[in-house]
Short mmCIF file of C-alpha atoms and ligand atoms in Angstrom, two decimals:
data_model
loop_
_atom_site.label_atom_id
_atom_site.label_comp_id
_atom_site.label_asym_id
_atom_site.label_seq_id
_atom_site.Cartn_x
_atom_site.Cartn_y
_atom_site.Cartn_z
CA UNK A 14 -40.60 -69.80 26.38
CA UNK A 15 -42.94 -66.61 25.53
CA UNK A 16 -45.49 -66.51 22.59
CA UNK A 17 -48.02 -63.75 21.47
CA UNK A 18 -51.25 -64.36 20.63
CA UNK A 19 -52.85 -62.16 17.93
CA UNK A 20 -56.53 -62.20 17.10
CA UNK A 21 -56.27 -59.21 13.60
CA UNK A 22 -58.94 -57.46 12.28
CA UNK A 23 -59.20 -54.90 15.11
CA UNK A 24 -58.79 -51.04 13.55
CA UNK A 25 -56.34 -49.05 15.96
CA UNK A 26 -57.08 -45.61 17.83
CA UNK A 27 -55.51 -43.65 20.75
CA UNK A 28 -51.55 -43.03 21.86
CA UNK A 29 -48.92 -44.80 21.95
CA UNK A 30 -45.79 -43.35 23.88
CA UNK A 31 -42.52 -44.26 21.59
CA UNK A 32 -39.02 -44.99 23.63
CA UNK A 33 -35.92 -43.84 22.99
CA UNK A 34 -33.40 -45.26 20.58
CA UNK A 35 -31.63 -48.53 20.75
CA UNK A 36 -29.37 -47.93 18.33
CA UNK A 37 -28.24 -44.55 20.66
CA UNK A 38 -28.87 -45.65 23.76
CA UNK A 39 -26.55 -48.79 23.06
CA UNK A 40 -23.22 -46.79 21.66
CA UNK A 41 -23.69 -43.73 24.27
CA UNK A 42 -23.60 -46.40 27.28
CA UNK A 43 -20.41 -46.84 25.08
CA UNK A 44 -19.45 -43.90 25.24
CA UNK A 45 -19.42 -43.70 29.44
CA UNK A 46 -16.18 -45.54 29.24
CA UNK A 47 -14.27 -42.90 27.99
CA UNK A 48 -14.91 -41.19 31.03
CA UNK A 49 -13.83 -41.48 34.93
CA UNK A 50 -16.96 -39.27 35.19
CA UNK A 51 -20.43 -40.03 35.28
CA UNK A 52 -22.33 -40.30 32.30
CA UNK A 53 -26.38 -39.76 32.77
CA UNK A 54 -28.14 -40.79 29.84
CA UNK A 55 -32.48 -40.14 29.74
CA UNK A 56 -34.88 -41.34 27.75
CA UNK A 57 -32.64 -44.52 27.96
CA UNK A 58 -35.32 -47.79 26.33
CA UNK A 59 -36.12 -50.89 28.63
CA UNK A 60 -35.32 -53.87 26.47
CA UNK A 61 -32.87 -56.49 26.88
CA UNK A 62 -30.20 -54.79 24.33
CA UNK A 63 -29.99 -52.63 27.00
CA UNK A 64 -29.46 -55.00 30.18
CA UNK A 65 -27.05 -56.75 28.01
CA UNK A 66 -24.44 -53.54 27.49
CA UNK A 67 -25.05 -53.15 30.63
CA UNK A 68 -23.96 -56.24 31.67
CA UNK A 69 -21.00 -56.10 29.22
CA UNK A 70 -20.25 -53.10 30.26
CA UNK A 71 -20.33 -54.10 34.48
CA UNK A 72 -17.76 -56.82 33.38
CA UNK A 73 -15.66 -54.60 31.93
CA UNK A 74 -15.81 -52.73 35.67
CA UNK A 75 -18.85 -49.74 35.39
CA UNK A 76 -21.46 -49.28 37.22
CA UNK A 77 -24.85 -48.78 36.08
CA UNK A 78 -27.43 -47.51 37.91
CA UNK A 79 -31.08 -46.89 37.51
CA UNK A 80 -31.95 -43.19 38.82
CA UNK A 81 -35.71 -43.29 37.59
CA UNK A 82 -37.98 -45.74 36.46
CA UNK A 83 -40.52 -43.80 35.71
CA UNK A 84 -42.06 -42.96 32.17
CA UNK A 85 -38.86 -42.79 31.47
CA UNK A 86 -36.01 -44.53 32.36
CA UNK A 87 -32.51 -42.54 33.83
CA UNK A 88 -29.41 -45.00 33.32
CA UNK A 89 -26.03 -43.17 35.09
CA UNK A 90 -22.77 -45.08 34.47
CA UNK A 91 -19.48 -44.67 35.54
CA UNK A 92 -16.29 -46.02 37.66
CA UNK A 93 -12.66 -47.51 36.87
CA UNK A 94 -12.49 -49.77 34.28
CA UNK A 95 -10.99 -53.10 35.94
CA UNK A 96 -11.05 -55.34 32.90
CA UNK A 97 -10.38 -54.37 29.23
CA UNK A 98 -11.73 -58.07 28.31
CA UNK A 99 -15.34 -58.23 26.38
CA UNK A 100 -15.99 -62.13 26.47
CA UNK A 101 -17.65 -64.56 23.56
CA UNK A 102 -20.25 -65.22 26.23
CA UNK A 103 -22.00 -61.47 26.64
CA UNK A 104 -20.41 -60.35 22.78
CA UNK A 105 -21.99 -63.13 20.99
CA UNK A 106 -25.63 -62.53 22.00
CA UNK A 107 -25.26 -58.51 20.81
CA UNK A 108 -22.95 -57.57 17.86
CA UNK A 109 -23.19 -53.89 19.13
CA UNK A 110 -21.19 -55.06 22.05
CA UNK A 111 -18.28 -54.72 19.47
CA UNK A 112 -18.72 -50.55 19.77
CA UNK A 113 -16.54 -51.16 23.34
CA UNK A 114 -13.44 -51.63 21.21
CA UNK A 115 -12.75 -48.44 20.38
CA UNK A 116 -13.17 -46.32 23.88
CA UNK A 117 -11.42 -49.46 25.97
CA UNK A 118 -8.48 -48.74 23.72
CA UNK A 119 -8.44 -44.83 23.22
CA UNK A 120 -8.60 -44.83 27.48
CA UNK A 121 -6.74 -48.05 28.18
CA UNK A 122 -4.35 -48.54 25.45
CA UNK A 123 -5.65 -51.95 24.98
CA UNK A 124 -8.64 -54.27 24.67
CA UNK A 125 -9.52 -57.90 24.10
CA UNK A 126 -13.05 -57.92 22.56
CA UNK A 127 -14.26 -61.71 21.44
CA UNK A 128 -14.90 -61.14 17.20
CA UNK A 129 -18.82 -61.28 17.01
CA UNK A 130 -19.98 -63.24 14.20
CA UNK A 131 -22.33 -62.95 11.43
CA UNK A 132 -25.98 -62.96 12.19
CA UNK A 133 -29.65 -64.12 10.89
CA UNK A 134 -29.47 -61.25 8.94
CA UNK A 135 -26.05 -61.46 6.99
CA UNK A 136 -22.49 -62.33 7.65
CA UNK A 137 -21.73 -58.91 9.26
CA UNK A 138 -17.44 -58.17 9.17
CA UNK A 139 -16.28 -56.12 11.36
CA UNK A 140 -13.07 -54.89 9.06
CA UNK A 141 -13.26 -51.68 8.47
CA UNK A 142 -13.97 -50.92 12.69
CA UNK A 143 -10.59 -52.28 12.75
CA UNK A 144 -9.18 -50.74 9.83
CA UNK A 145 -10.19 -47.40 11.14
CA UNK A 146 -8.93 -48.11 14.56
CA UNK A 147 -5.47 -49.34 12.64
CA UNK A 148 -5.47 -45.83 11.10
CA UNK A 149 -5.31 -44.06 14.47
CA UNK A 150 -2.23 -46.12 14.78
CA UNK A 151 -3.55 -49.13 17.23
CA UNK A 152 -1.94 -52.71 16.53
CA UNK A 153 -4.40 -55.13 15.65
CA UNK A 154 -4.55 -59.01 16.00
CA UNK A 155 -7.06 -61.73 15.40
CA UNK A 156 -6.44 -65.06 17.37
CA UNK A 157 -9.09 -67.50 19.03
CA UNK A 158 -11.62 -65.78 17.99
CA UNK A 159 -10.72 -62.09 19.70
CA UNK A 160 -9.84 -59.17 17.88
CA UNK A 161 -6.57 -58.23 20.67
CA UNK A 162 -6.11 -53.86 20.03
CA UNK A 163 -3.12 -52.70 21.42
CA UNK A 164 -1.87 -48.38 21.28
CA UNK A 165 0.19 -48.70 24.08
CA UNK A 166 1.49 -44.67 23.40
CA UNK A 167 -2.41 -43.95 22.71
CA UNK A 168 -3.74 -43.16 19.38
CA UNK A 169 -3.13 -40.60 16.87
CA UNK A 170 -5.09 -38.00 15.12
CA UNK A 171 -5.36 -39.80 10.76
CA UNK A 172 -7.77 -39.09 7.61
CA UNK A 173 -9.48 -42.12 7.17
CA UNK A 174 -12.29 -42.79 4.02
CA UNK A 175 -14.86 -45.13 5.02
CA UNK A 176 -15.13 -47.55 1.81
CA UNK A 177 -18.50 -48.05 3.23
CA UNK A 178 -20.67 -45.34 5.24
CA UNK A 179 -20.54 -48.81 8.11
CA UNK A 180 -22.76 -47.06 11.34
CA UNK A 181 -20.98 -49.21 13.88
CA UNK A 182 -17.59 -48.14 12.01
CA UNK A 183 -18.42 -44.62 12.40
CA UNK A 184 -19.23 -44.89 16.49
CA UNK A 185 -16.15 -46.92 17.36
CA UNK A 186 -13.83 -44.22 15.49
CA UNK A 187 -15.63 -41.54 17.02
CA UNK A 188 -15.17 -42.39 19.88
CA UNK A 189 -11.58 -43.88 20.14
CA UNK A 190 -10.49 -40.21 17.46
CA UNK A 191 -11.81 -38.08 20.54
CA UNK A 192 -9.29 -39.16 22.45
CA UNK A 193 -6.21 -39.46 19.99
CA UNK A 194 -4.16 -37.02 19.83
CA UNK A 195 -4.65 -34.57 16.97
CA UNK A 196 -7.11 -34.02 14.28
CA UNK A 197 -8.64 -37.14 13.03
CA UNK A 198 -10.82 -36.85 9.29
CA UNK A 199 -13.36 -39.19 9.09
CA UNK A 200 -14.55 -39.65 5.39
CA UNK A 201 -17.88 -41.25 4.45
CA UNK A 202 -18.50 -41.70 7.90
CA UNK A 203 -22.16 -42.72 8.31
CA UNK A 204 -25.47 -39.84 8.96
CA UNK A 205 -27.71 -41.63 10.93
CA UNK A 206 -29.54 -39.92 13.90
CA UNK A 207 -28.29 -41.93 15.93
CA UNK A 208 -25.09 -41.01 15.37
CA UNK A 209 -25.64 -37.38 15.53
CA UNK A 210 -26.68 -38.16 18.66
CA UNK A 211 -23.87 -40.23 19.89
CA UNK A 212 -21.50 -36.74 18.58
CA UNK A 213 -23.72 -33.92 20.27
CA UNK A 214 -22.87 -36.40 23.72
CA UNK A 215 -19.25 -37.04 22.98
CA UNK A 216 -19.20 -32.97 22.54
CA UNK A 217 -21.06 -31.99 25.89
CA UNK A 218 -18.59 -34.25 27.05
CA UNK A 219 -15.62 -32.64 25.98
CA UNK A 220 -15.40 -33.92 22.99
CA UNK A 221 -14.68 -31.60 19.53
CA UNK A 222 -16.42 -32.55 16.71
CA UNK A 223 -17.24 -31.32 13.84
CA UNK A 224 -18.98 -31.72 10.55
CA UNK A 225 -22.12 -32.78 12.82
CA UNK A 226 -24.97 -34.61 10.46
CA UNK A 227 -22.41 -34.66 7.05
CA UNK A 228 -20.57 -37.47 5.69
CA UNK A 229 -17.15 -35.55 6.84
CA UNK A 230 -16.52 -35.57 10.39
CA UNK A 231 -13.77 -33.51 11.70
CA UNK A 232 -12.33 -34.84 15.91
CA UNK A 233 -10.05 -32.34 17.33
CA UNK A 234 -8.86 -34.61 19.56
CA UNK A 235 -8.57 -34.01 23.67
CA UNK A 236 -6.90 -35.76 26.30
CA UNK A 237 -9.60 -36.59 28.69
CA UNK A 238 -13.57 -36.41 28.76
CA UNK A 239 -16.07 -35.70 31.47
CA UNK A 240 -18.93 -36.10 32.41
CA UNK A 241 -22.56 -35.33 31.16
CA UNK A 242 -26.42 -35.81 30.87
CA UNK A 243 -27.91 -36.64 27.61
CA UNK A 244 -31.35 -37.36 26.35
CA UNK A 245 -31.73 -40.60 23.91
CA UNK A 246 -33.15 -39.52 20.31
CA UNK A 247 -36.71 -41.26 20.49
CA UNK A 248 -36.93 -44.60 18.34
CA UNK A 249 -37.21 -43.95 14.87
CA UNK A 250 -37.89 -47.19 14.09
CA UNK A 251 -39.94 -48.33 16.55
CA UNK A 252 -42.13 -44.64 15.13
CA UNK A 253 -41.61 -46.34 11.70
CA UNK A 254 -42.99 -49.36 13.22
CA UNK A 255 -46.02 -48.44 14.64
CA UNK A 256 -46.96 -46.04 12.07
CA UNK A 257 -46.74 -49.31 9.09
CA UNK A 258 -49.20 -51.15 12.35
CA UNK A 259 -51.70 -48.39 11.92
CA UNK A 260 -51.32 -48.62 8.07
CA UNK A 261 -52.10 -52.10 7.86
CA UNK A 262 -55.07 -52.38 10.47
CA UNK A 263 -56.24 -48.29 9.54
CA UNK A 264 -57.47 -46.54 12.52
CA UNK A 265 -55.57 -43.18 13.66
CA UNK A 266 -52.88 -42.79 16.25
CA UNK A 267 -50.67 -40.59 18.00
CA UNK A 268 -46.90 -41.83 17.88
CA UNK A 269 -46.26 -39.45 21.20
CA UNK A 270 -42.25 -38.41 20.70
CA UNK A 271 -42.46 -39.75 16.72
CA UNK A 272 -39.90 -37.17 15.02
CA UNK A 273 -40.97 -37.25 11.23
CA UNK A 274 -37.73 -35.04 10.11
CA UNK A 275 -35.77 -38.19 11.21
CA UNK A 276 -37.89 -40.50 9.17
CA UNK A 277 -38.34 -38.67 6.03
CA UNK A 278 -38.04 -41.52 3.87
CA UNK A 279 -40.09 -43.77 5.30
CA UNK A 280 -43.10 -41.31 5.24
CA UNK A 281 -42.91 -40.73 1.71
CA UNK A 282 -43.49 -43.91 0.66
CA UNK A 283 -46.01 -44.60 3.18
CA UNK A 284 -48.05 -41.67 2.08
CA UNK A 285 -47.19 -43.05 -1.32
CA UNK A 286 -49.40 -46.32 0.13
CA UNK A 287 -52.21 -43.75 1.40
CA UNK A 288 -51.49 -43.74 4.96
CA UNK A 289 -51.85 -40.27 5.78
CA UNK A 290 -48.77 -38.17 8.49
CA UNK A 291 -49.00 -35.18 10.41
CA UNK A 292 -46.40 -33.65 12.63
CA UNK A 293 -48.40 -32.82 15.55
CA UNK A 294 -45.41 -30.71 17.94
CA UNK A 295 -43.99 -33.84 19.45
CA UNK A 296 -46.39 -36.13 18.07
CA UNK A 297 -46.81 -37.72 14.89
CA UNK A 298 -50.21 -38.61 13.90
CA UNK A 299 -51.01 -41.39 11.64
CA UNK A 300 -54.06 -42.28 9.98
CA UNK A 301 -55.26 -44.70 6.98
CA UNK A 302 -58.98 -44.50 5.98
CA UNK A 303 -58.94 -45.46 2.07
CA UNK A 304 -57.17 -48.31 0.63
CA UNK A 305 -53.46 -49.18 0.55
CA UNK A 306 -51.44 -49.29 -2.68
CA UNK A 307 -48.17 -51.12 -3.97
CA UNK A 308 -44.91 -49.01 -4.24
CA UNK A 309 -41.59 -49.57 -4.55
CA UNK A 310 -38.86 -49.36 -1.96
CA UNK A 311 -34.56 -49.63 -2.21
CA UNK A 312 -33.20 -49.86 1.21
CA UNK A 313 -30.38 -47.34 1.72
CA UNK A 314 -27.58 -45.75 4.13
CA UNK A 315 -29.73 -42.62 6.22
CA UNK A 316 -31.10 -40.63 4.54
CA UNK A 317 -32.22 -43.23 2.33
CA UNK A 318 -35.17 -45.95 3.45
CA UNK A 319 -33.81 -47.93 6.47
CA UNK A 320 -32.80 -51.41 6.34
CA UNK A 321 -34.77 -51.54 9.18
CA UNK A 322 -37.76 -50.92 8.25
CA UNK A 323 -37.71 -53.26 4.82
CA UNK A 324 -39.94 -56.22 7.31
CA UNK A 325 -42.19 -54.10 8.27
CA UNK A 326 -42.88 -52.44 4.47
CA UNK A 327 -43.23 -56.31 3.91
CA UNK A 328 -46.05 -56.68 5.66
CA UNK A 329 -47.88 -53.58 4.79
CA UNK A 330 -47.45 -54.26 1.42
CA UNK A 331 -48.71 -58.21 1.33
CA UNK A 332 -52.09 -56.83 2.11
CA UNK A 333 -52.31 -53.51 -0.66
CA UNK A 334 -53.57 -52.92 -4.06
CA UNK A 335 -50.89 -54.15 -6.53
CA UNK A 336 -47.51 -55.67 -7.12
CA UNK A 337 -44.34 -53.53 -4.84
CA UNK A 338 -40.86 -54.10 -5.69
CA UNK A 339 -38.79 -54.33 -1.70
CA UNK A 340 -35.09 -54.16 -2.61
CA UNK A 341 -32.38 -54.96 0.19
CA UNK A 342 -29.11 -53.58 -0.31
CA UNK A 343 -27.76 -53.48 2.98
CA UNK A 344 -27.85 -56.97 4.10
CA UNK A 345 -27.21 -59.89 2.11
CA UNK A 346 -29.73 -61.93 3.71
CA UNK A 347 -32.50 -60.37 5.19
CA UNK A 348 -35.86 -61.84 3.77
CA UNK A 349 -35.79 -64.47 5.99
CA UNK A 350 -39.93 -63.36 7.08
CA UNK A 351 -40.95 -63.57 3.54
CA UNK A 352 -41.45 -67.87 4.28
CA UNK A 353 -43.53 -66.90 7.65
CA UNK A 354 -45.84 -64.11 5.61
CA UNK A 355 -46.54 -66.24 3.16
CA UNK A 356 -47.98 -69.45 5.40
CA UNK A 357 -50.22 -66.23 6.35
CA UNK A 358 -51.38 -66.08 2.70
CA UNK A 359 -48.78 -63.47 1.17
CA UNK A 360 -47.28 -63.84 -1.99
CA UNK A 361 -44.08 -63.08 -2.38
CA UNK A 362 -41.14 -64.31 -4.64
CA UNK A 363 -37.80 -63.70 -4.16
CA UNK A 364 -35.39 -62.62 -6.78
CA UNK A 365 -31.82 -62.18 -5.55
CA UNK A 366 -31.80 -58.97 -3.12
CA UNK A 367 -35.14 -57.76 -4.56
CA UNK A 368 -38.36 -59.28 -3.51
CA UNK A 369 -42.14 -59.03 -5.92
CA UNK A 370 -45.26 -58.26 -3.15
CA UNK A 371 -48.47 -59.08 -4.87
CA UNK A 372 -51.15 -58.40 -2.45
CA UNK A 373 -53.49 -60.19 -1.64
CA UNK A 374 -56.92 -58.92 -0.22
CA UNK A 375 -56.99 -60.97 3.09
CA UNK A 376 -54.30 -63.22 5.07
CA UNK A 377 -55.06 -65.05 7.63
CA UNK A 378 -53.66 -66.52 11.34
CA UNK A 379 -51.13 -68.89 11.29
CA UNK A 380 -48.38 -70.34 14.28
CA UNK A 381 -45.78 -68.28 12.84
CA UNK A 382 -41.74 -67.88 14.03
CA UNK A 383 -38.56 -65.43 13.68
CA UNK A 384 -35.32 -65.24 13.22
CA UNK A 385 -34.84 -61.33 14.05
CA UNK A 386 -35.65 -58.43 15.64
CA UNK A 387 -37.65 -56.54 13.14
CA UNK A 388 -38.70 -59.51 11.43
CA UNK A 389 -40.71 -60.48 14.18
CA UNK A 390 -42.47 -57.19 14.09
CA UNK A 391 -43.83 -57.81 10.60
CA UNK A 392 -45.23 -61.24 11.86
CA UNK A 393 -47.39 -59.25 14.62
CA UNK A 394 -47.96 -56.64 11.64
CA UNK A 395 -49.53 -59.34 9.56
CA UNK A 396 -51.58 -60.86 12.46
CA UNK A 397 -52.81 -57.62 13.07
CA UNK A 398 -54.74 -57.86 9.98
CA UNK A 399 -54.85 -60.92 9.47
CA UNK A 400 -58.50 -63.04 9.74
CA UNK A 401 -58.08 -65.34 12.65
CA UNK A 402 -55.64 -65.98 15.06
CA UNK A 403 -51.87 -65.51 15.00
CA UNK A 404 -49.19 -67.41 17.74
CA UNK A 405 -45.70 -65.72 17.32
CA UNK A 406 -43.28 -67.99 18.66
CA UNK A 407 -39.06 -67.18 19.83
CA UNK A 408 -40.80 -63.72 21.73
CA UNK A 409 -36.71 -63.41 22.24
CA UNK A 410 -35.83 -61.42 19.01
CA UNK A 411 -38.58 -58.97 19.47
CA UNK A 412 -37.67 -57.81 23.04
CA UNK A 413 -34.09 -57.58 22.28
CA UNK A 414 -35.28 -53.99 20.83
CA UNK A 415 -39.24 -53.10 21.59
CA UNK A 416 -40.37 -52.09 25.01
CA UNK A 417 -43.87 -53.11 26.14
CA UNK A 418 -45.61 -54.55 22.57
CA UNK A 419 -48.20 -55.93 23.90
CA UNK A 420 -49.19 -52.99 26.56
CA UNK A 421 -48.52 -50.63 23.70
CA UNK A 422 -50.87 -52.47 21.36
CA UNK A 423 -53.26 -53.77 23.39
CA UNK A 424 -53.92 -49.58 24.24
CA UNK A 425 -54.54 -48.55 21.25
CA UNK A 426 -57.33 -51.28 20.38
CA UNK A 427 -55.53 -54.46 19.17
CA UNK A 428 -55.88 -57.89 20.52
CA UNK A 429 -52.74 -59.14 21.65
CA UNK A 430 -51.42 -60.97 24.30
CA UNK A 431 -48.38 -61.87 26.11
CA UNK A 432 -48.17 -66.84 26.91
CA UNK A 433 -45.54 -68.51 28.12
C1 UD1 B 30 -26.22 -51.47 16.68
C2 UD1 B 30 -27.18 -50.30 15.60
O1 UD1 B 30 -26.83 -49.98 15.16
N1 UD1 B 30 -27.60 -51.40 14.58
C3 UD1 B 30 -27.51 -51.12 13.55
C4 UD1 B 30 -26.61 -50.59 12.38
O2 UD1 B 30 -25.90 -51.75 12.26
P1 UD1 B 30 -24.28 -52.18 12.24
O3 UD1 B 30 -23.45 -50.95 12.74
O4 UD1 B 30 -23.81 -53.37 12.18
O5 UD1 B 30 -24.29 -51.96 10.45
P2 UD1 B 30 -23.42 -51.44 9.55
O6 UD1 B 30 -23.60 -49.82 8.81
O7 UD1 B 30 -21.63 -51.38 9.65
O8 UD1 B 30 -23.64 -52.55 8.01
C5 UD1 B 30 -23.74 -51.73 7.11
C6 UD1 B 30 -23.44 -52.99 6.18
O9 UD1 B 30 -21.97 -52.59 6.16
C7 UD1 B 30 -21.06 -53.66 6.28
N2 UD1 B 30 -19.67 -53.71 7.02
C8 UD1 B 30 -20.16 -53.19 7.94
C9 UD1 B 30 -18.51 -52.98 8.91
C10 UD1 B 30 -17.77 -53.98 8.64
O10 UD1 B 30 -16.63 -53.27 9.51
N3 UD1 B 30 -17.44 -54.15 7.37
C11 UD1 B 30 -18.38 -53.91 6.58
O11 UD1 B 30 -18.95 -54.67 5.45
C12 UD1 B 30 -22.01 -54.84 6.81
O12 UD1 B 30 -21.93 -56.16 6.24
C13 UD1 B 30 -23.39 -54.05 6.38
O13 UD1 B 30 -23.40 -54.79 4.48
O14 UD1 B 30 -26.97 -50.12 11.41
C14 UD1 B 30 -27.20 -50.94 10.56
C15 UD1 B 30 -27.62 -50.35 8.88
O15 UD1 B 30 -28.20 -48.99 9.18
C16 UD1 B 30 -28.50 -51.31 11.20
O16 UD1 B 30 -29.41 -52.38 10.34
C17 UD1 B 30 -28.75 -51.98 12.73
O17 UD1 B 30 -29.53 -51.67 12.87
C1 PEP B 31 -29.90 -54.98 12.92
C2 PEP B 31 -30.17 -53.88 14.74
O1 PEP B 31 -30.21 -54.47 15.22
P1 PEP B 31 -28.29 -55.17 15.27
O2 PEP B 31 -27.62 -54.60 14.80
O3 PEP B 31 -28.05 -54.72 17.05
O4 PEP B 31 -28.53 -56.84 15.55
C3 PEP B 31 -32.05 -54.23 14.29
O5 PEP B 31 -32.44 -53.10 14.88
O6 PEP B 31 -33.23 -53.81 13.07
#
């Protein structure tokens, strides 16, 4: 099993290319189920989650071709749906698999999709995905660990108020509503940039969705969607993660493709902590020369501070001057990196959904492992700043969502290698 070996203490300088957004690419690939024509996605990230989604779509009959595997990776997805069943074997690997449910029931009138279950960061129910589809007229039954959804006469538009602005539920409902009869009004929709990207692509496929970027989406269903070519937005979480790398080591790096306009809350906190940022055309320049300062952070739905950046900031704040408080409001179990950071010399105490981080002058390298994607990167960040050698095990979590970490970081001067 692969691991990373990091020798800390180097400042970073140079350029890092930011890839396409994982959390945009996954629903966008599922949108390929909504049309009999081909959907071409440019700027797709080369990560394990995309390979898993391609495998899932193949099990449903859709073929995915790689059209260009140069610096940007272009995938074309299409074909006839030959099965409406998403099996446990694939769904259990990746929760985003549930995003095939809405498109399948809308297009085929039925779907059988394994329930994804919880994961390392929380219980993560899918009740709102199901209630939203029921509001559109789907009959839902749960048995044998599967969701069986049926709408033999098609779905019908309706008004549905999401009790929680769930990203995945919003995506499933808008994809389904695009092919429903009549108008759907989705209230309290999530507003993440990845949802906007999905709506832009669906509209390019012939959908009629208004309210883009707001919490109320109005979807006038159409009988069929057609193919399109869509560029996936750059990954704001990858951008924020590498910004934290520069923050924790010091130095100056240009994040090519990084977009400040998708990272307002993150940039505000970086700046408060003493990390400077500047949008320079298509690149986000990040630099730190002075001391890091403690800040208080609370995770919130977009446009608030993203939960997917929480672990990385915990590492950054571990070596800041003064104390910080981190409050996690989205997932109930997303502090699993804390004991590992403490093993590296951090001083973090968790009290319920908040953690108090008392900055220490220095971390020290250790053998560590993480239970999820962002926690894994938080340990890499700690390793980049730590004295001595850090060995990060269970790298498969990282490979789910970050492309070529060792190449990107060593390209700006970090001492990091992958070993098997
Ligand atoms: C592939 C993808 O895009 N993943 C992202 C997506 O996950 P995901 O779409 O799973 O996250 P949600 O926005 O749905 O979850 C937000 C909260 O709502 C709860 N909830 C959600 C659905 C539901 O039916 N019932 C329910 O109670 C969840 O348990 C959680 O507490 O948004 C999260 C929140 O920004 C991010 O951390 C993930 O990286
Ligand atoms: C939690 C994440 O992803 P997923 O929803 O795919 O588990 C993430 O990207 O940090």
